[in-house]
Coordinates of C-alpha atoms in Angstrom, one line a residue:
X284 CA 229.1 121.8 44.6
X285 CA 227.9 118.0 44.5
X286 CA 224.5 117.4 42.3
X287 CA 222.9 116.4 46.1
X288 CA 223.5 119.7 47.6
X289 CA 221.9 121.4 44.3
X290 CA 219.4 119.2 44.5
X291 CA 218.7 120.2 48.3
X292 CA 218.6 123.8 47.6
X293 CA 215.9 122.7 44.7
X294 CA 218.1 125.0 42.4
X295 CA 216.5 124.7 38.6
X296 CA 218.0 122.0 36.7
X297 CA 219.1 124.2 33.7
X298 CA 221.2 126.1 36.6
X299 CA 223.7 123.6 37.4
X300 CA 223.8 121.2 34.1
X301 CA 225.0 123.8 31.5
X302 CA 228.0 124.9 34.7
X303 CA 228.9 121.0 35.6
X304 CA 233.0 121.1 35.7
X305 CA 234.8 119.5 33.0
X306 CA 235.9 116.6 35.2
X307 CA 232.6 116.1 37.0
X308 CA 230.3 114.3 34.5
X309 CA 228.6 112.3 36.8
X310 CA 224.4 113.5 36.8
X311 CA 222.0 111.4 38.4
X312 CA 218.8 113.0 39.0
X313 CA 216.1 111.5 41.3
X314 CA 212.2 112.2 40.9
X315 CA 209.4 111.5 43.4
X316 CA 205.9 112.1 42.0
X317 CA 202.8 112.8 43.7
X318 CA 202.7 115.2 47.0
X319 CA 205.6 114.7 48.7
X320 CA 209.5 113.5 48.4
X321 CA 211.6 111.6 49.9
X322 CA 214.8 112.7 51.4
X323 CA 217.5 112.7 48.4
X324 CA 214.6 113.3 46.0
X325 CA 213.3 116.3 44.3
X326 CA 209.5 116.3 44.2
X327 CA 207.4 117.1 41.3
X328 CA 203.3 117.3 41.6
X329 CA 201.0 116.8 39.0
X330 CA 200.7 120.9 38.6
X331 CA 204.4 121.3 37.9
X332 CA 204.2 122.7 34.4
X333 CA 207.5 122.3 32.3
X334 CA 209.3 125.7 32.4
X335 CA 213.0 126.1 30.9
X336 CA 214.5 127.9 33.5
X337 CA 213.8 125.1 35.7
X338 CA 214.5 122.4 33.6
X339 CA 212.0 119.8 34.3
X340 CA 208.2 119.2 34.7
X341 CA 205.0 118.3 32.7
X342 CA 204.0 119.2 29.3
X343 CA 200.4 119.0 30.0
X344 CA 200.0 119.4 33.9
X345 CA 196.0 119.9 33.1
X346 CA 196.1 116.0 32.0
X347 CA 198.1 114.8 35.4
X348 CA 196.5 113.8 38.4
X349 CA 198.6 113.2 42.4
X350 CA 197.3 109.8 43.5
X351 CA 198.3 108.2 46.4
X352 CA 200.3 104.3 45.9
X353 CA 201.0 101.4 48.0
X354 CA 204.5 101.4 48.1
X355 CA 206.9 102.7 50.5
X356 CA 209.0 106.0 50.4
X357 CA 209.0 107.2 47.1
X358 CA 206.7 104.5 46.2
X359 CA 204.4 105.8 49.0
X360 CA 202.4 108.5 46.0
X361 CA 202.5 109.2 42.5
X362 CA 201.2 110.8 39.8
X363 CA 198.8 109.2 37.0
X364 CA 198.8 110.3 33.3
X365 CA 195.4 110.7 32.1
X366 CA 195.8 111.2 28.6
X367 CA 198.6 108.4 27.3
X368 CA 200.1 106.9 24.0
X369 CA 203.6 106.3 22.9
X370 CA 202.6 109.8 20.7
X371 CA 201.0 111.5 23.0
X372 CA 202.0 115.3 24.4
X373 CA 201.4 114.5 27.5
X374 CA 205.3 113.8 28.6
X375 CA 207.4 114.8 31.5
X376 CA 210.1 117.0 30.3
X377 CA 213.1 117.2 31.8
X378 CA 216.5 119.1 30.2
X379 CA 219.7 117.0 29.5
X380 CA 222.8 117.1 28.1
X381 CA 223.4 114.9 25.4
X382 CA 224.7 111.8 25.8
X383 CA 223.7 108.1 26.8
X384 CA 221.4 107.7 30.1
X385 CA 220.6 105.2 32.2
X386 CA 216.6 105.5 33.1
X387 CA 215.4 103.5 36.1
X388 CA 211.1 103.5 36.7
X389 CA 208.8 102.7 39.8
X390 CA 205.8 102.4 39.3
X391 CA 202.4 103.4 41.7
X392 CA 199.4 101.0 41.9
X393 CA 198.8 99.6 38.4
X394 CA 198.0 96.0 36.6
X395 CA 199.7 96.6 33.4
X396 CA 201.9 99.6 32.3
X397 CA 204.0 100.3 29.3
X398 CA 206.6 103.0 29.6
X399 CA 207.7 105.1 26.7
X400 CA 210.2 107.9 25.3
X401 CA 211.1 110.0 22.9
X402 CA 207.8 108.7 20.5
X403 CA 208.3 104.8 21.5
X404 CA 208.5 102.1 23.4
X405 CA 211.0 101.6 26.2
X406 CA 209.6 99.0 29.0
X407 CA 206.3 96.6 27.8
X408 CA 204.1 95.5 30.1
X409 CA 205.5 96.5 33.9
X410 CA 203.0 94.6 35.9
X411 CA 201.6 94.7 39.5
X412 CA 202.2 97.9 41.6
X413 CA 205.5 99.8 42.2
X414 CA 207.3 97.5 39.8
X415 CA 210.6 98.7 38.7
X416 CA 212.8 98.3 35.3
X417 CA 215.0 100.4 33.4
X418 CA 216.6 101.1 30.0
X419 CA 219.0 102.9 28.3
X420 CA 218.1 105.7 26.1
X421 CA 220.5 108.1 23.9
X422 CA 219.7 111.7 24.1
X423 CA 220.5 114.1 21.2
X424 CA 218.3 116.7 21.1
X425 CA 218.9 117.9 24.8
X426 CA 215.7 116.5 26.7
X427 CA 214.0 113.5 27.8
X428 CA 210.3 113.2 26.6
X429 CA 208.8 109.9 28.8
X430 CA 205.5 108.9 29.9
X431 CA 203.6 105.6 31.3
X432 CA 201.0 104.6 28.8
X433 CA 198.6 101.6 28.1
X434 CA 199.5 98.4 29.0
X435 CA 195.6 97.1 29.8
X436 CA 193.0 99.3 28.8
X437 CA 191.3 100.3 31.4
X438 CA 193.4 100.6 34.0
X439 CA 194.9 103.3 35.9
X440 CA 198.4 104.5 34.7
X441 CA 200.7 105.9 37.3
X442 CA 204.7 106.7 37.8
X443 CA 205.7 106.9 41.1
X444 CA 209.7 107.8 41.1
X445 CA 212.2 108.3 38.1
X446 CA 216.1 108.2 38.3
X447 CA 217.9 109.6 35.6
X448 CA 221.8 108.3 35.0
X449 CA 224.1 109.5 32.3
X450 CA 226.6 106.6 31.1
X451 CA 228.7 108.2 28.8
X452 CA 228.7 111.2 26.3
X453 CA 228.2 109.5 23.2
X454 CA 224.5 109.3 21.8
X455 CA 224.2 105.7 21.2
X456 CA 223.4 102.6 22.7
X457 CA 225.8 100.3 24.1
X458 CA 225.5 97.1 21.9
X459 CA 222.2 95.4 22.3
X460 CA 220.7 92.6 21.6
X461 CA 217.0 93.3 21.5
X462 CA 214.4 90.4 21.4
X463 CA 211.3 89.8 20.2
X464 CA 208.6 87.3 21.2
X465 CA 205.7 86.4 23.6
X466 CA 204.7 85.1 26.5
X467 CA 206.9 82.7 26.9
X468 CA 209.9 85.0 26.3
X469 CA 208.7 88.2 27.7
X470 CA 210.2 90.3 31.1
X471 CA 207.3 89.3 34.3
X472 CA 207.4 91.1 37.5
X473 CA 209.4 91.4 39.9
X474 CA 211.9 90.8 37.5
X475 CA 213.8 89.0 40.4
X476 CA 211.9 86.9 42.4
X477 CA 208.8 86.2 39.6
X478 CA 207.5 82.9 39.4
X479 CA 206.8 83.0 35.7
X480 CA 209.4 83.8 33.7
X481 CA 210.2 84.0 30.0
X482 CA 213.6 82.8 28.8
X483 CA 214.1 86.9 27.4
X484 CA 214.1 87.8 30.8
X485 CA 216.7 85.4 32.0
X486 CA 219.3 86.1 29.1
X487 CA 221.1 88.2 31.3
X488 CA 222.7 86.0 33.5
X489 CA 224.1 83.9 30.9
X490 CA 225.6 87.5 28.9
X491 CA 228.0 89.5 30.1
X492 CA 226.8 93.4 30.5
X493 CA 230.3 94.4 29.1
X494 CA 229.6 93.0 25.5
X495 CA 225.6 93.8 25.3
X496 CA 222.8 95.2 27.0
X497 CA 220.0 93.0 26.6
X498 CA 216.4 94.7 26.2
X499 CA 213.5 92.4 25.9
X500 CA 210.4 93.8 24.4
X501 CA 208.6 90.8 23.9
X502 CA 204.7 90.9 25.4
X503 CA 202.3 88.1 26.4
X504 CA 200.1 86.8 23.4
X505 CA 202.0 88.4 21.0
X506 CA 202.2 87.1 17.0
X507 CA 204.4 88.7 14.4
X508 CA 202.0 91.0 12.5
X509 CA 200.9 92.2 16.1
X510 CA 204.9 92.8 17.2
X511 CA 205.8 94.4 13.6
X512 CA 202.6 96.8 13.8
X513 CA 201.5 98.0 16.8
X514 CA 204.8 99.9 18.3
X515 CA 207.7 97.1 19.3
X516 CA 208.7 97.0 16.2
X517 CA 209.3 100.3 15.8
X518 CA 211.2 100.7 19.4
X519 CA 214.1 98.3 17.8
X520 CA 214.0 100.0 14.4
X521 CA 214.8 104.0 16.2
X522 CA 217.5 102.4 17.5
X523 CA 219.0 99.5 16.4
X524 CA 222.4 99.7 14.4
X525 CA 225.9 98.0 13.1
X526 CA 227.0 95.4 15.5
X527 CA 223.7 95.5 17.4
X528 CA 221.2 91.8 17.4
X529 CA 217.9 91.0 16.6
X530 CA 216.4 87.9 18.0
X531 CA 213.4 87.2 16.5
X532 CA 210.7 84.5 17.8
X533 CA 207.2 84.0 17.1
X534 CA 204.6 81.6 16.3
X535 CA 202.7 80.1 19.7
X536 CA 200.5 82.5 18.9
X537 CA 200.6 83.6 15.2
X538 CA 197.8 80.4 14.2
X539 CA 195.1 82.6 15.4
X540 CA 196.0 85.8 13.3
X541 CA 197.6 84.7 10.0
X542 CA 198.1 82.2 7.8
X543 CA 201.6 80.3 7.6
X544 CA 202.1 81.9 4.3
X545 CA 201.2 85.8 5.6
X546 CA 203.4 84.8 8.8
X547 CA 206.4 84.2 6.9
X548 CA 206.1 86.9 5.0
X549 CA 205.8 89.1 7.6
X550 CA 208.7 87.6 9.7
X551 CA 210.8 88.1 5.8
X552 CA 209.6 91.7 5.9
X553 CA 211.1 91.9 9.6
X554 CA 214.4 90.2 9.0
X555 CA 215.2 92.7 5.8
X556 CA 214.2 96.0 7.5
X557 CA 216.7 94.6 10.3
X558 CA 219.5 94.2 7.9
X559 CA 219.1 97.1 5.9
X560 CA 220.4 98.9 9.4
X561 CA 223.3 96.9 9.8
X562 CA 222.4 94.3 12.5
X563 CA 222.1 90.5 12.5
X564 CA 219.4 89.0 12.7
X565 CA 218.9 85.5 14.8
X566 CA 215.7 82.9 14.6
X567 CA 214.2 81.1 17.0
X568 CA 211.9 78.3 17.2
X569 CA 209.2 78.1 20.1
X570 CA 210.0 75.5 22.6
X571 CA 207.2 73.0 22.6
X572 CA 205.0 72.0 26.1
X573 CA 205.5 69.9 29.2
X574 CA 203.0 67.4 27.7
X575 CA 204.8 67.0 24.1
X576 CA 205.5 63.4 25.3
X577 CA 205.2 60.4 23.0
X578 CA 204.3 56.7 24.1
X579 CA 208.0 56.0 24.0
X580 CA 208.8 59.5 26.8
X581 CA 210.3 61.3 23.3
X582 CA 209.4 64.5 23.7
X583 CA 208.7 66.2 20.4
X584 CA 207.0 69.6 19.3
X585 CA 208.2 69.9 15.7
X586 CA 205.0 70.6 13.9
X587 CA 203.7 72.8 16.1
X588 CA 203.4 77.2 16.2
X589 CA 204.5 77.3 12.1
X590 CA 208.1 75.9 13.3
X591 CA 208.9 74.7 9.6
X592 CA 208.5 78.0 8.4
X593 CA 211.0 79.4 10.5
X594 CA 213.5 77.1 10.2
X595 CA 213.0 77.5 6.1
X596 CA 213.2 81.4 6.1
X597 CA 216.3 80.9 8.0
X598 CA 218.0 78.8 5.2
X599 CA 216.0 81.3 2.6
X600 CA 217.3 85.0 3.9
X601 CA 220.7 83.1 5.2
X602 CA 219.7 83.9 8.8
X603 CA 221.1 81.8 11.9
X604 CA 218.4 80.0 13.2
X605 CA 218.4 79.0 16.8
X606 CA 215.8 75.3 16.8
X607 CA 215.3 76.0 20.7
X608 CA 211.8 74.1 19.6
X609 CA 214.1 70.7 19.1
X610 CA 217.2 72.1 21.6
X611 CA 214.7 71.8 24.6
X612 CA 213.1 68.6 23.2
X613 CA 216.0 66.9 23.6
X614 CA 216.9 68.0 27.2
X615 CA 213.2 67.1 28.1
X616 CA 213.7 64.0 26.4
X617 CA 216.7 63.5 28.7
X618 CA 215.3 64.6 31.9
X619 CA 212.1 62.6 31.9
X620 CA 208.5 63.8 31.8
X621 CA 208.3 64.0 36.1
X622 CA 211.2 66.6 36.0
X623 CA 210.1 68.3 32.6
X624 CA 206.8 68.9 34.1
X625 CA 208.8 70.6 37.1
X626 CA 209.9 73.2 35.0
X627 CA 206.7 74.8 33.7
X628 CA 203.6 76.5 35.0
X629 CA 200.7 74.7 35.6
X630 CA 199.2 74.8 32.4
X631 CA 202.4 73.0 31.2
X632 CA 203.3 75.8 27.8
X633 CA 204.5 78.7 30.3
X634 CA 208.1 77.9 31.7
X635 CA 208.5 79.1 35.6
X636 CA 211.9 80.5 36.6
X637 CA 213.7 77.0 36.7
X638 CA 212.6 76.7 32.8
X639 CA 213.5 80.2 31.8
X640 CA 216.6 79.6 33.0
X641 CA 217.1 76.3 31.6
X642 CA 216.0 78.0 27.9
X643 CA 217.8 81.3 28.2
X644 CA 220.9 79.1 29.1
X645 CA 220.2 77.4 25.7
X646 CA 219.6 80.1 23.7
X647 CA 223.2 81.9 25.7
X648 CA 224.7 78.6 24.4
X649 CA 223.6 78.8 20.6
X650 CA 224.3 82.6 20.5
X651 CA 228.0 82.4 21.4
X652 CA 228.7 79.7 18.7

């Protein structure tokens, strides 16, 4: 029997996954949230308590709410989690085999929304409503654990439809290169058709998917003590392993937050904990703005956003550094102020979608050598 007509006959989860045929590995579950389900869906209300038998549901129902959403189909309700945190109890559950899963989210009516698993951070900052991403996650303890959680405070957090993949059988990541960074690197939404982009979130086209999954958990106004303390950090460190990359970039924003001295420090602290796993570790500098221009149109941002510093701890811990900050520079310098302007937001430091590109394809560049 195919995992659709299970689904239809809304037999319990546990029922079918421990019985799947040797040669039929392929499970793809599909959630709705809120009231009702789409067709191909299996719905799951706010009250839907976990219970083994059936494999799937809340933790703690009592802290889950049915709201309606804006979307369409299964974006049309959802369900909000009133208690959140990367820690918090207050999961959806749902039974798995081991192995490596594909995770796809959409999101109800929300500003800001971080999605997390298993303890951490999975997807930062999912912005505007039924915005969609998704990850991979291993699972080795046979279940999934995943909330929404703060991305604004304030604001409403809500999960409208989840879609559950497995890849494979092992219980580790494909190879990944995982990048750090703010606002100027970091994923905006809709991831395809955004405006505003950050050169992270463009990476992928100039990658192939065959060699590494790229997950970019860089957020807007982020600094390094911020990234290393507050949860990111910790995402890439519970996962992160030989043969895997760390791009680290910081520094737009670090000015406001630490000294040079402390920011270095704390990017030194990063780098080691990085190679004591096993993984490389890349630097990059912070492009510079539209408006970097000197009387003669050279367009230079070398002493700006602690730049110096990175480029020393990169000859210090024998790191490869990446100078995007004087790589871009150049190209601007080449283009002309007119068309560099044509390539950022208005406020001439955040790149639109022609920029990103134009820096991710940079950065692609740098990283093959």
């Amino acid at each position: 029997m195919t995992t659709q007509k299970i689904k239809a006959l809304n037999i319990p989860i546990s029922k079918y996954v421990k019985n799947l045929n040797p040669n039929e590995k392929q499970i793809n579950y599909k959630f709705d949230f809120g009231s009702v389900a789409e067709p191909g869906y299996t719905n799951v209300s706010a009250s839907l308590e976990y219970n083994p038998s059936v494999g799937y549901g809340f933790n703690t129902p009592v802290n889950m709410k049915n709201v309606t959403a804006a979307g369409s189909g299964a974006g049309s309700d959802a369900v909000q989690f009133l208690t959140f945190g990367t820690k918090s109890s207050n999961t959806f559950n749902v039974d798995l085999p081991n192995g490596l899963y594909e995770v796809a989210v959409t999101l109800g009516d929300t500003s800001r929304t971080s999605v997390a698993a298993e303890g951490v951070y999975q997807v930062m900052n999912m912005t505007g409503n039924g915005a969609t991403d998704k990850f991979q996650i291993p699972i080795t303890d046979g279940q999934l654990n995943i909330l929404v959680t703060e991305g604004k405070a304030g604001k409403a957090f809500t999960l409208s439809a989840l879609e559950i993949r497995k890849i494979s059988d092992k219980s580790k990541t494909d190879k990944t290169i995982y990048i750090s960074g703010d606002s100027t690197v970091c994923n905006y939404y809709p991831i395809g058709t955004s405006l505003q982009c950050g050169w992270g979130q463009m990476l992928p086209q100039f990658l192939s998917n065959k060699e590494y999954q790229i997950r970019d958990m860089a957020t807007g106004g982020q600094f390094a003590r911020g990234f290393r303390d507050d949860g990111q950090f910790e995402s890439i460190m519970k996962y992160i392993k030989k043969g895997d990359c760390f791009i680290l970039e910081f520094g737009i924003n670090d000015s406001k937050y630490e000294t040079e001295a402390e920011f270095k420090e704390i990017m030194r602290d990063m780098i080691k904990q990085v190679k004591d796993k096993g993984a490389k570790v890349v630097l990059v500098t912070s492009q510079g703005k539209a408006t970097d221009f000197d009387l003669n149109n050279v367009h230079s941002a070398v002493d700006k956003w602690y730049r110096h510093s990175t480029v020393a701890l990169a000859d210090e811990e024998k790191v490869p550094l990446i100078d995007l900050n004087v790589l871009s520079s150049k190209y601007y310098t080449a283009i002309g102020q007119e068309a560099t302007a044509k390539l950022f937001m208005s406020d001439s430091l955040h790149p639109n979608r022609a920029g990103a590109i134009k820096l991710a394809s940079i950065v692609a560049s740098e990283l093959k050598k």
